[in-house]
mmCIF file of C-alpha atoms in Angstrom:
data_model
loop_
_atom_site.group_PDB
_atom_site.id
_atom_site.type_symbol
_atom_site.label_atom_id
_atom_site.label_comp_id
_atom_site.label_asym_id
_atom_site.label_seq_id
_atom_site.Cartn_x
_atom_site.Cartn_y
_atom_site.Cartn_z
ATOM 1 C CA UNK P 1 161.548 36.547 45.616
ATOM 2 C CA UNK P 2 161.188 37.097 41.866
ATOM 3 C CA UNK P 3 164.949 37.126 41.099
ATOM 4 C CA UNK P 4 167.194 34.465 42.573
ATOM 5 C CA UNK P 5 170.471 35.558 41.007
ATOM 6 C CA UNK P 6 171.456 38.733 39.184
ATOM 7 C CA UNK P 7 174.916 40.275 38.920
ATOM 8 C CA UNK P 8 175.981 43.628 37.528
ATOM 9 C CA UNK P 9 177.512 43.512 34.055
ATOM 10 C CA UNK P 10 181.109 43.654 35.269
ATOM 11 C CA UNK P 11 182.353 40.214 34.244
ATOM 12 C CA UNK P 12 181.824 38.513 37.592
ATOM 13 C CA UNK P 13 180.385 34.968 37.550
ATOM 14 C CA UNK P 14 178.576 32.709 39.988
ATOM 15 C CA UNK P 15 180.121 29.232 40.037
ATOM 16 C CA UNK P 16 178.040 26.429 41.508
ATOM 17 C CA UNK P 17 180.825 24.016 42.433
ATOM 18 C CA UNK P 18 180.867 20.385 43.537
ATOM 19 C CA UNK P 19 179.048 20.109 46.863
ATOM 20 C CA UNK P 20 177.209 23.389 46.331
ATOM 21 C CA UNK P 21 173.401 23.528 46.283
ATOM 22 C CA UNK P 22 171.565 26.422 44.650
ATOM 23 C CA UNK P 23 167.985 26.260 45.916
ATOM 24 C CA UNK P 24 164.976 28.534 45.586
ATOM 25 C CA UNK P 25 162.242 29.848 43.286
ATOM 26 C CA UNK P 26 162.693 32.706 40.821
ATOM 27 C CA UNK P 27 164.671 34.080 37.872
ATOM 28 C CA UNK P 28 168.357 33.304 37.312
ATOM 29 C CA UNK P 29 170.660 35.276 35.038
ATOM 30 C CA UNK P 30 172.037 32.584 32.722
ATOM 31 C CA UNK P 31 175.032 34.586 31.494
ATOM 32 C CA UNK P 32 176.720 34.627 34.899
ATOM 33 C CA UNK P 33 175.705 31.168 36.222
ATOM 34 C CA UNK P 34 178.387 28.491 35.812
ATOM 35 C CA UNK P 35 177.496 24.847 36.390
ATOM 36 C CA UNK P 36 180.664 23.411 37.917
ATOM 37 C CA UNK P 37 179.435 20.153 39.452
ATOM 38 C CA UNK P 38 176.989 21.614 41.959
ATOM 39 C CA UNK P 39 173.258 21.017 42.432
ATOM 40 C CA UNK P 40 170.306 23.144 41.333
ATOM 41 C CA UNK P 41 167.127 22.533 43.315
ATOM 42 C CA UNK P 42 163.951 24.509 42.560
ATOM 43 C CA UNK P 43 161.965 25.900 45.498
ATOM 44 C CA UNK P 44 161.491 24.669 48.993
ATOM 45 C CA UNK P 45 159.100 21.782 48.446
ATOM 46 C CA UNK P 46 158.529 22.295 45.472
ATOM 47 C CA UNK P 47 159.315 25.332 43.271
ATOM 48 C CA UNK P 48 160.313 26.697 39.894
ATOM 49 C CA UNK P 49 163.564 28.146 38.610
ATOM 50 C CA UNK P 50 163.725 30.162 35.381
ATOM 51 C CA UNK P 51 166.950 30.828 33.458
ATOM 52 C CA UNK P 52 166.700 33.889 31.218
ATOM 53 C CA UNK P 53 168.959 32.592 28.434
ATOM 54 C CA UNK P 54 170.712 29.575 26.973
ATOM 55 C CA UNK P 55 172.655 27.447 29.436
ATOM 56 C CA UNK P 56 174.590 24.190 29.701
ATOM 57 C CA UNK P 57 173.625 21.664 32.402
ATOM 58 C CA UNK P 58 176.206 19.048 31.353
ATOM 59 C CA UNK P 59 178.207 19.514 34.578
ATOM 60 C CA UNK P 60 175.282 19.823 36.949
ATOM 61 C CA UNK P 61 173.040 17.836 39.278
ATOM 62 C CA UNK P 62 169.377 18.703 38.829
ATOM 63 C CA UNK P 63 167.423 17.808 41.974
ATOM 64 C CA UNK P 64 163.684 17.557 41.230
ATOM 65 C CA UNK P 65 160.941 16.821 43.760
ATOM 66 C CA UNK P 66 157.609 15.321 42.681
ATOM 67 C CA UNK P 67 154.590 15.277 45.002
ATOM 68 C CA UNK P 68 151.783 14.877 42.442
ATOM 69 C CA UNK P 69 150.407 15.843 39.030
ATOM 70 C CA UNK P 70 149.104 19.345 39.783
ATOM 71 C CA UNK P 71 150.666 22.657 38.810
ATOM 72 C CA UNK P 72 154.378 23.009 38.089
ATOM 73 C CA UNK P 73 156.127 24.724 40.979
ATOM 74 C CA UNK P 74 153.372 23.636 43.343
ATOM 75 C CA UNK P 75 152.983 19.886 42.925
ATOM 76 C CA UNK P 76 156.413 19.265 41.425
ATOM 77 C CA UNK P 77 159.666 21.085 40.692
ATOM 78 C CA UNK P 78 160.296 22.632 37.315
ATOM 79 C CA UNK P 79 163.155 24.421 35.545
ATOM 80 C CA UNK P 80 162.492 26.711 32.574
ATOM 81 C CA UNK P 81 165.060 28.036 30.106
ATOM 82 C CA UNK P 82 164.381 30.947 27.779
ATOM 83 C CA UNK P 83 166.817 29.732 25.169
ATOM 84 C CA UNK P 84 168.723 26.556 24.307
ATOM 85 C CA UNK P 85 169.361 24.090 27.114
ATOM 86 C CA UNK P 86 172.142 21.525 26.815
ATOM 87 C CA UNK P 87 171.462 18.557 29.052
ATOM 88 C CA UNK P 88 173.899 16.139 30.672
ATOM 89 C CA UNK P 89 175.015 15.476 34.189
ATOM 90 C CA UNK P 90 172.557 13.951 36.650
ATOM 91 C CA UNK P 91 168.806 14.127 37.127
ATOM 92 C CA UNK P 92 168.128 13.260 40.784
ATOM 93 C CA UNK P 93 164.426 12.632 41.396
ATOM 94 C CA UNK P 94 162.803 12.694 44.824
ATOM 95 C CA UNK P 95 159.475 10.936 44.266
ATOM 96 C CA UNK P 96 156.890 11.545 46.976
ATOM 97 C CA UNK P 97 153.913 10.593 44.794
ATOM 98 C CA UNK P 98 152.929 7.184 46.101
ATOM 99 C CA UNK P 99 149.758 6.426 44.099
ATOM 100 C CA UNK P 100 150.302 7.397 40.449
ATOM 101 C CA UNK P 101 147.919 6.428 37.657
ATOM 102 C CA UNK P 102 149.015 5.024 34.314
ATOM 103 C CA UNK P 103 149.502 7.937 31.941
ATOM 104 C CA UNK P 104 150.464 10.495 34.610
ATOM 105 C CA UNK P 105 153.125 12.892 33.390
ATOM 106 C CA UNK P 106 154.883 16.018 34.670
ATOM 107 C CA UNK P 107 156.923 18.485 32.637
ATOM 108 C CA UNK P 108 159.916 18.986 34.908
ATOM 109 C CA UNK P 109 162.025 20.864 32.385
ATOM 110 C CA UNK P 110 161.246 23.107 29.409
ATOM 111 C CA UNK P 111 163.251 25.290 27.037
ATOM 112 C CA UNK P 112 163.033 26.977 23.662
ATOM 113 C CA UNK P 113 165.124 24.063 22.403
ATOM 114 C CA UNK P 114 166.846 21.135 24.092
ATOM 115 C CA UNK P 115 170.031 19.307 23.159
ATOM 116 C CA UNK P 116 171.148 15.991 24.640
ATOM 117 C CA UNK P 117 169.828 13.912 27.529
ATOM 118 C CA UNK P 118 170.776 13.393 31.160
ATOM 119 C CA UNK P 119 173.857 11.243 31.619
ATOM 120 C CA UNK P 120 172.505 9.685 34.820
ATOM 121 C CA UNK P 121 169.014 9.443 36.335
ATOM 122 C CA UNK P 122 168.575 8.497 39.985
ATOM 123 C CA UNK P 123 165.603 8.068 42.298
ATOM 124 C CA UNK P 124 163.094 7.090 39.621
ATOM 125 C CA UNK P 125 160.813 4.283 40.894
ATOM 126 C CA UNK P 126 159.669 1.295 38.856
ATOM 127 C CA UNK P 127 157.112 2.227 36.213
ATOM 128 C CA UNK P 128 158.431 5.766 35.722
ATOM 129 C CA UNK P 129 160.532 6.905 32.783
ATOM 130 C CA UNK P 130 162.016 10.085 31.357
ATOM 131 C CA UNK P 131 160.529 11.278 28.056
ATOM 132 C CA UNK P 132 162.547 13.800 26.028
ATOM 133 C CA UNK P 133 161.335 16.112 23.286
ATOM 134 C CA UNK P 134 162.859 19.093 21.499
ATOM 135 C CA UNK P 135 161.279 21.531 23.978
ATOM 136 C CA UNK P 136 160.666 19.666 27.237
ATOM 137 C CA UNK P 137 161.487 16.759 29.509
ATOM 138 C CA UNK P 138 158.683 14.846 31.190
ATOM 139 C CA UNK P 139 158.419 12.168 33.838
ATOM 140 C CA UNK P 140 155.870 9.609 32.631
ATOM 141 C CA UNK P 141 154.248 6.796 34.600
ATOM 142 C CA UNK P 142 153.477 3.735 32.517
ATOM 143 C CA UNK P 143 152.841 1.270 35.338
ATOM 144 C CA UNK P 144 154.840 -1.701 36.512
ATOM 145 C CA UNK P 145 154.818 -3.223 33.029
ATOM 146 C CA UNK P 146 154.835 0.047 31.075
ATOM 147 C CA UNK P 147 157.053 0.236 28.006
ATOM 148 C CA UNK P 148 157.473 3.560 26.199
ATOM 149 C CA UNK P 149 158.638 3.957 22.618
ATOM 150 C CA UNK P 150 161.564 6.346 22.112
ATOM 151 C CA UNK P 151 162.799 5.381 18.633
ATOM 152 C CA UNK P 152 166.365 6.122 19.646
ATOM 153 C CA UNK P 153 168.013 3.972 16.947
ATOM 154 C CA UNK P 154 165.450 3.112 14.249
ATOM 155 C CA UNK P 155 161.765 2.604 13.417
ATOM 156 C CA UNK P 156 161.870 -1.145 14.169
ATOM 157 C CA UNK P 157 159.382 -2.370 16.789
ATOM 158 C CA UNK P 158 161.622 -5.384 17.402
ATOM 159 C CA UNK P 159 164.719 -3.410 18.429
ATOM 160 C CA UNK P 160 165.220 -3.305 22.194
ATOM 161 C CA UNK P 161 166.975 0.068 22.206
ATOM 162 C CA UNK P 162 163.877 1.744 20.764
ATOM 163 C CA UNK P 163 161.967 1.078 24.010
ATOM 164 C CA UNK P 164 162.264 2.133 27.629
ATOM 165 C CA UNK P 165 162.104 -1.510 28.751
ATOM 166 C CA UNK P 166 163.219 -3.566 25.772
ATOM 167 C CA UNK P 167 161.087 -5.251 23.105
ATOM 168 C CA UNK P 168 157.448 -5.413 24.320
ATOM 169 C CA UNK P 169 156.321 -8.734 25.757
ATOM 170 C CA UNK P 170 152.865 -10.162 26.441
ATOM 171 C CA UNK P 171 152.936 -8.276 29.778
ATOM 172 C CA UNK P 172 153.867 -4.897 28.284
ATOM 173 C CA UNK P 173 151.566 -1.887 28.481
ATOM 174 C CA UNK P 174 152.880 -0.101 25.409
ATOM 175 C CA UNK P 175 152.908 3.685 25.010
ATOM 176 C CA UNK P 176 153.749 5.340 21.693
ATOM 177 C CA UNK P 177 154.234 9.112 21.982
ATOM 178 C CA UNK P 178 155.284 11.639 19.358
ATOM 179 C CA UNK P 179 158.835 10.697 18.366
ATOM 180 C CA UNK P 180 161.276 11.623 15.623
ATOM 181 C CA UNK P 181 161.160 7.986 14.500
ATOM 182 C CA UNK P 182 157.728 6.333 14.617
ATOM 183 C CA UNK P 183 157.497 2.545 15.114
ATOM 184 C CA UNK P 184 156.830 0.086 12.306
ATOM 185 C CA UNK P 185 155.829 -3.547 12.817
ATOM 186 C CA UNK P 186 157.265 -5.721 10.052
ATOM 187 C CA UNK P 187 157.152 -9.167 11.677
ATOM 188 C CA UNK P 188 154.219 -11.433 12.531
ATOM 189 C CA UNK P 189 155.048 -11.813 16.226
ATOM 190 C CA UNK P 190 154.622 -8.368 17.812
ATOM 191 C CA UNK P 191 152.757 -8.619 21.138
ATOM 192 C CA UNK P 192 151.512 -6.405 23.950
ATOM 193 C CA UNK P 193 149.124 -6.419 26.879
ATOM 194 C CA UNK P 194 147.720 -3.061 25.752
ATOM 195 C CA UNK P 195 148.700 -0.355 23.277
ATOM 196 C CA UNK P 196 148.188 3.408 23.591
ATOM 197 C CA UNK P 197 149.186 5.629 20.679
ATOM 198 C CA UNK P 198 149.315 9.124 22.164
ATOM 199 C CA UNK P 199 148.327 12.320 20.352
ATOM 200 C CA UNK P 200 151.026 12.979 17.759
ATOM 201 C CA UNK P 201 152.216 9.379 17.904
ATOM 202 C CA UNK P 202 152.192 7.192 14.790
ATOM 203 C CA UNK P 203 152.141 3.401 14.403
ATOM 204 C CA UNK P 204 152.513 1.555 11.101
ATOM 205 C CA UNK P 205 151.919 -2.172 10.602
ATOM 206 C CA UNK P 206 153.450 -3.389 7.336
ATOM 207 C CA UNK P 207 151.798 -5.962 5.053
ATOM 208 C CA UNK P 208 153.926 -8.658 6.681
ATOM 209 C CA UNK P 209 153.316 -7.336 10.203
ATOM 210 C CA UNK P 210 150.975 -8.638 12.882
ATOM 211 C CA UNK P 211 150.270 -7.275 16.351
ATOM 212 C CA UNK P 212 148.480 -9.347 19.012
ATOM 213 C CA UNK P 213 147.029 -7.585 22.058
ATOM 214 C CA UNK P 214 145.756 -9.640 25.016
ATOM 215 C CA UNK P 215 145.190 -9.065 28.728
ATOM 216 C CA UNK P 216 144.218 -5.369 28.820
ATOM 217 C CA UNK P 217 142.200 -4.122 31.780
ATOM 218 C CA UNK P 218 140.223 -1.458 29.893
ATOM 219 C CA UNK P 219 141.177 -0.553 26.305
ATOM 220 C CA UNK P 220 143.089 -3.113 24.271
ATOM 221 C CA UNK P 221 144.177 -0.865 21.394
ATOM 222 C CA UNK P 222 143.713 2.840 22.181
ATOM 223 C CA UNK P 223 144.523 5.303 19.415
ATOM 224 C CA UNK P 224 144.831 9.033 20.051
ATOM 225 C CA UNK P 225 147.304 9.566 17.218
ATOM 226 C CA UNK P 226 147.577 7.979 13.757
ATOM 227 C CA UNK P 227 147.604 4.306 12.786
ATOM 228 C CA UNK P 228 148.352 2.895 9.324
ATOM 229 C CA UNK P 229 147.494 -0.797 9.234
ATOM 230 C CA UNK P 230 148.610 -2.689 6.123
ATOM 231 C CA UNK P 231 148.885 -6.006 7.975
ATOM 232 C CA UNK P 232 146.887 -7.477 10.857
ATOM 233 C CA UNK P 233 145.865 -6.396 14.342
ATOM 234 C CA UNK P 234 144.484 -9.129 16.599
ATOM 235 C CA UNK P 235 142.830 -8.011 19.847
ATOM 236 C CA UNK P 236 141.667 -10.643 22.337
ATOM 237 C CA UNK P 237 142.635 -13.613 20.206
ATOM 238 C CA UNK P 238 144.040 -15.441 23.257
ATOM 239 C CA UNK P 239 142.655 -13.794 26.403
ATOM 240 C CA UNK P 240 140.445 -10.946 27.574
ATOM 241 C CA UNK P 241 141.215 -7.552 26.070
ATOM 242 C CA UNK P 242 139.255 -5.362 28.492
ATOM 243 C CA UNK P 243 136.191 -3.255 27.770
ATOM 244 C CA UNK P 244 136.983 -2.098 24.239
ATOM 245 C CA UNK P 245 138.980 -3.840 21.525
ATOM 246 C CA UNK P 246 139.729 -0.647 19.592
ATOM 247 C CA UNK P 247 139.141 2.729 21.265
ATOM 248 C CA UNK P 248 139.684 5.426 18.660
ATOM 249 C CA UNK P 249 140.207 9.135 19.249
ATOM 250 C CA UNK P 250 142.556 9.824 16.353
ATOM 251 C CA UNK P 251 142.949 8.634 12.758
ATOM 252 C CA UNK P 252 142.937 4.884 12.165
ATOM 253 C CA UNK P 253 143.518 3.710 8.595
ATOM 254 C CA UNK P 254 142.734 0.047 7.944
ATOM 255 C CA UNK P 255 144.201 -0.304 4.456
ATOM 256 C CA UNK P 256 143.086 -2.603 1.576
ATOM 257 C CA UNK P 257 143.721 -6.296 2.394
ATOM 258 C CA UNK P 258 144.520 -5.431 6.012
ATOM 259 C CA UNK P 259 142.620 -6.985 8.920
ATOM 260 C CA UNK P 260 141.545 -5.961 12.390
ATOM 261 C CA UNK P 261 140.064 -8.876 14.358
ATOM 262 C CA UNK P 262 138.541 -8.317 17.803
ATOM 263 C CA UNK P 263 137.405 -10.886 20.395
ATOM 264 C CA UNK P 264 136.974 -11.274 24.161
ATOM 265 C CA UNK P 265 135.958 -7.719 25.052
ATOM 266 C CA UNK P 266 133.193 -6.706 27.447
ATOM 267 C CA UNK P 267 131.595 -3.499 26.160
ATOM 268 C CA UNK P 268 132.236 -3.061 22.428
ATOM 269 C CA UNK P 269 134.497 -4.238 19.667
ATOM 270 C CA UNK P 270 135.122 -0.673 18.470
ATOM 271 C CA UNK P 271 134.391 2.604 20.237
ATOM 272 C CA UNK P 272 134.523 5.782 18.140
ATOM 273 C CA UNK P 273 135.153 8.337 20.850
ATOM 274 C CA UNK P 274 136.422 10.948 18.375
ATOM 275 C CA UNK P 275 138.363 11.175 15.112
ATOM 276 C CA UNK P 276 137.819 8.802 12.221
ATOM 277 C CA UNK P 277 138.287 5.125 11.480
ATOM 278 C CA UNK P 278 138.789 4.694 7.713
ATOM 279 C CA UNK P 279 138.133 1.094 6.752
ATOM 280 C CA UNK P 280 139.358 -0.207 3.398
ATOM 281 C CA UNK P 281 140.180 -3.689 4.683
ATOM 282 C CA UNK P 282 138.398 -6.157 6.950
ATOM 283 C CA UNK P 283 137.039 -5.360 10.398
ATOM 284 C CA UNK P 284 135.893 -8.582 12.054
ATOM 285 C CA UNK P 285 134.316 -8.496 15.509
ATOM 286 C CA UNK P 286 133.415 -11.580 17.535
ATOM 287 C CA UNK P 287 134.416 -14.555 15.424
ATOM 288 C CA UNK P 288 135.525 -16.444 18.568
ATOM 289 C CA UNK P 289 133.302 -14.926 21.272
ATOM 290 C CA UNK P 290 129.973 -13.108 21.440
ATOM 291 C CA UNK P 291 130.245 -9.318 21.618
ATOM 292 C CA UNK P 292 126.912 -7.495 21.948
ATOM 293 C CA UNK P 293 128.149 -4.168 20.552
ATOM 294 C CA UNK P 294 130.111 -4.116 17.326
ATOM 295 C CA UNK P 295 130.535 -0.353 17.115
ATOM 296 C CA UNK P 296 129.628 2.319 19.671
ATOM 297 C CA UNK P 297 130.325 6.023 19.235
ATOM 298 C CA UNK P 298 130.487 9.490 20.704
ATOM 299 C CA UNK P 299 131.645 12.001 18.085
ATOM 300 C CA UNK P 300 133.887 9.722 16.027
ATOM 301 C CA UNK P 301 132.979 8.103 12.713
ATOM 302 C CA UNK P 302 133.722 4.904 10.831
ATOM 303 C CA UNK P 303 133.963 5.401 7.069
ATOM 304 C CA UNK P 304 133.472 2.075 5.333
ATOM 305 C CA UNK P 305 135.056 2.660 1.939
ATOM 306 C CA UNK P 306 135.279 0.582 -1.234
ATOM 307 C CA UNK P 307 137.013 -2.757 -0.481
ATOM 308 C CA UNK P 308 136.132 -2.339 3.193
ATOM 309 C CA UNK P 309 134.051 -4.975 4.940
ATOM 310 C CA UNK P 310 132.618 -4.954 8.458
ATOM 311 C CA UNK P 311 131.623 -8.363 9.840
ATOM 312 C CA UNK P 312 130.146 -9.477 13.143
ATOM 313 C CA UNK P 313 127.123 -9.851 15.381
ATOM 314 C CA UNK P 314 125.612 -7.096 17.470
ATOM 315 C CA UNK P 315 124.690 -3.441 17.527
ATOM 316 C CA UNK P 316 126.184 -0.667 15.403
ATOM 317 C CA UNK P 317 125.737 3.024 16.172
ATOM 318 C CA UNK P 318 124.192 3.766 12.781
ATOM 319 C CA UNK P 319 124.603 7.542 12.937
ATOM 320 C CA UNK P 320 128.395 7.196 12.985
ATOM 321 C CA UNK P 321 128.692 4.455 10.367
ATOM 322 C CA UNK P 322 129.270 6.124 6.999
ATOM 323 C CA UNK P 323 128.740 4.076 3.838
ATOM 324 C CA UNK P 324 131.330 4.945 1.192
ATOM 325 C CA UNK P 325 131.128 1.861 -1.008
ATOM 326 C CA UNK P 326 132.048 -0.805 1.530
ATOM 327 C CA UNK P 327 130.291 -4.000 2.600
ATOM 328 C CA UNK P 328 128.354 -5.036 5.696
ATOM 329 C CA UNK P 329 128.166 -8.723 6.602
ATOM 330 C CA UNK P 330 126.330 -10.104 9.665
ATOM 331 C CA UNK P 331 128.152 -12.769 11.649
ATOM 332 C CA UNK P 332 131.192 -14.744 10.673
ATOM 333 C CA UNK P 333 129.007 -17.490 9.219
ATOM 334 C CA UNK P 334 125.481 -16.368 10.051
ATOM 335 C CA UNK P 335 124.511 -13.615 12.452
ATOM 336 C CA UNK P 336 122.465 -10.506 13.212
ATOM 337 C CA UNK P 337 123.489 -6.876 12.948
ATOM 338 C CA UNK P 338 121.271 -4.287 14.616
ATOM 339 C CA UNK P 339 121.537 -0.713 13.334
ATOM 340 C CA UNK P 340 120.537 1.719 16.070
ATOM 341 C CA UNK P 341 118.849 4.304 13.840
ATOM 342 C CA UNK P 342 117.615 4.970 10.302
ATOM 343 C CA UNK P 343 120.100 3.701 7.739
ATOM 344 C CA UNK P 344 120.739 4.257 4.042
ATOM 345 C CA UNK P 345 122.073 1.255 2.114
ATOM 346 C CA UNK P 346 122.443 3.167 -1.177
ATOM 347 C CA UNK P 347 126.265 3.173 -1.202
ATOM 348 C CA UNK P 348 126.750 -0.228 0.378
ATOM 349 C CA UNK P 349 126.985 -3.939 -0.356
ATOM 350 C CA UNK P 350 124.936 -6.071 2.015
ATOM 351 C CA UNK P 351 126.428 -9.567 2.156
ATOM 352 C CA UNK P 352 124.005 -12.207 3.449
ATOM 353 C CA UNK P 353 124.428 -15.951 4.039
ATOM 354 C CA UNK P 354 121.308 -18.131 3.812
ATOM 355 C CA UNK P 355 121.585 -21.714 5.062
ATOM 356 C CA UNK P 356 117.892 -22.449 5.602
ATOM 357 C CA UNK P 357 114.488 -21.084 6.656
ATOM 358 C CA UNK P 358 114.882 -21.556 10.403
ATOM 359 C CA UNK P 359 115.946 -18.787 12.790
ATOM 360 C CA UNK P 360 117.505 -15.441 11.914
ATOM 361 C CA UNK P 361 121.117 -15.225 13.053
ATOM 362 C CA UNK P 362 121.414 -19.008 13.130
ATOM 363 C CA UNK P 363 120.128 -20.319 9.822
ATOM 364 C CA UNK P 364 120.456 -17.081 7.890
ATOM 365 C CA UNK P 365 121.909 -13.614 8.231
ATOM 366 C CA UNK P 366 119.640 -10.806 9.316
ATOM 367 C CA UNK P 367 119.842 -7.023 9.604
ATOM 368 C CA UNK P 368 117.529 -5.138 11.984
ATOM 369 C CA UNK P 369 117.076 -1.381 11.566
ATOM 370 C CA UNK P 370 115.646 0.769 14.356
ATOM 371 C CA UNK P 371 114.013 3.334 12.091
ATOM 372 C CA UNK P 372 113.701 3.713 8.322
ATOM 373 C CA UNK P 373 115.783 1.488 6.042
ATOM 374 C CA UNK P 374 116.456 3.159 2.686
ATOM 375 C CA UNK P 375 117.518 0.501 0.222
ATOM 376 C CA UNK P 376 119.903 0.800 -2.698
ATOM 377 C CA UNK P 377 123.348 -0.509 -3.467
ATOM 378 C CA UNK P 378 123.929 -4.238 -3.810
ATOM 379 C CA UNK P 379 122.436 -7.249 -2.077
ATOM 380 C CA UNK P 380 124.942 -10.100 -2.334
ATOM 381 C CA UNK P 381 123.441 -13.473 -1.422
ATOM 382 C CA UNK P 382 125.215 -16.709 -0.586
ATOM 383 C CA UNK P 383 122.476 -19.374 -0.573
ATOM 384 C CA UNK P 384 123.637 -22.693 0.820
ATOM 385 C CA UNK P 385 120.465 -24.822 0.935
ATOM 386 C CA UNK P 386 117.881 -26.352 -1.398
ATOM 387 C CA UNK P 387 114.790 -24.158 -1.184
ATOM 388 C CA UNK P 388 111.144 -25.186 -1.343
ATOM 389 C CA UNK P 389 108.551 -23.180 -3.265
ATOM 390 C CA UNK P 390 107.014 -20.670 -0.880
ATOM 391 C CA UNK P 391 110.023 -20.294 1.418
ATOM 392 C CA UNK P 392 110.265 -16.792 2.897
ATOM 393 C CA UNK P 393 113.316 -15.539 4.740
ATOM 394 C CA UNK P 394 113.321 -12.154 6.471
ATOM 395 C CA UNK P 395 116.859 -10.950 5.885
ATOM 396 C CA UNK P 396 116.044 -7.331 6.771
ATOM 397 C CA UNK P 397 113.522 -5.907 9.200
ATOM 398 C CA UNK P 398 112.944 -2.193 9.856
ATOM 399 C CA UNK P 399 110.287 0.168 11.156
ATOM 400 C CA UNK P 400 109.787 1.152 7.522
ATOM 401 C CA UNK P 401 111.508 0.170 4.271
ATOM 402 C CA UNK P 402 111.973 2.572 1.360
ATOM 403 C CA UNK P 403 113.066 1.566 -2.142
ATOM 404 C CA UNK P 404 114.744 -1.573 -3.451
ATOM 405 C CA UNK P 405 118.281 -2.820 -3.902
ATOM 406 C CA UNK P 406 119.866 -1.547 -7.100
ATOM 407 C CA UNK P 407 121.285 -4.991 -7.832
ATOM 408 C CA UNK P 408 121.039 -8.527 -6.439
ATOM 409 C CA UNK P 409 123.867 -10.956 -7.010
#
């Protein structure tokens, strides 16, 4: 049935009163439908109702059934409004989806524009929350310890009312969606188990701010949106942070004098899945634990700009590491960086510690290039031993070396 309710233009109305249930799938004529305390229920397990104009749900019960994450009207109920929808009343959820995954979401309600929120929500199991935007309402699963930013009162990370479950704790799996107020960390004690900045979401860490992320199962700090770091992000400084310390698919700006420090991850310190990581501060990987891959990549890039420094031991996906005046420094004291392909050092400062003539990565820094190394830029040496005439130290090895450093300091 394509039309659920249509009345001739003679002034008559349909009043859905207390105790009444209006159930089915199809189009409803908004101008004659009066919400008077009754229930609207899309479909018969499940379905979709469409109102053809603006309507007020403030005195209504909206009964929504969810069986999974598939198509609206098939896997879960949905109501659409071609106009402005004013929310209120009760959202009554019947959740038949027993095995959700973190990040699952269903758009149960959409409109040209939405005003207000539901006054009461019932039937929502632990881990689920309601996410409002100007055009839709979604049910989002964040897991047992999920905590979703809503920014309802301010931009302060440390304000309980800005979150679905209060200020994030060390057990919180934090989700930051697009919101009218984006979060800002201004204190040195922000914590989370994991952080996901969704597409459109924004996170800012002030100069005085610090975020510590420990205990993640897969990605410690996962950015699909935009991050402005003026302070410090610590990943894995206390306990395991999963497979990747930073997993970037958006825009990550590590500003001058800011720091990102990554430890205790399994696969890579940074993974550049997509987007760009702009480094003007310090990126330090593996100062407490050994991490074999500093930077891995798909289509993303890391742009190491002036004032930027990348430090650590391990492999870097050279094709996605763009020199724009920054510095590269093996190890935290001494170490080895392996560049996976030909590399041009012309717009780069190579910072090397030399403590003796022994073993590369232990007694002195070393860079290994799989392919051609084109020299240029600056070689900055920190020699911390008394040399003997004839000492030779191989600070850089490559399949082939072209040119010389422009300056040695």
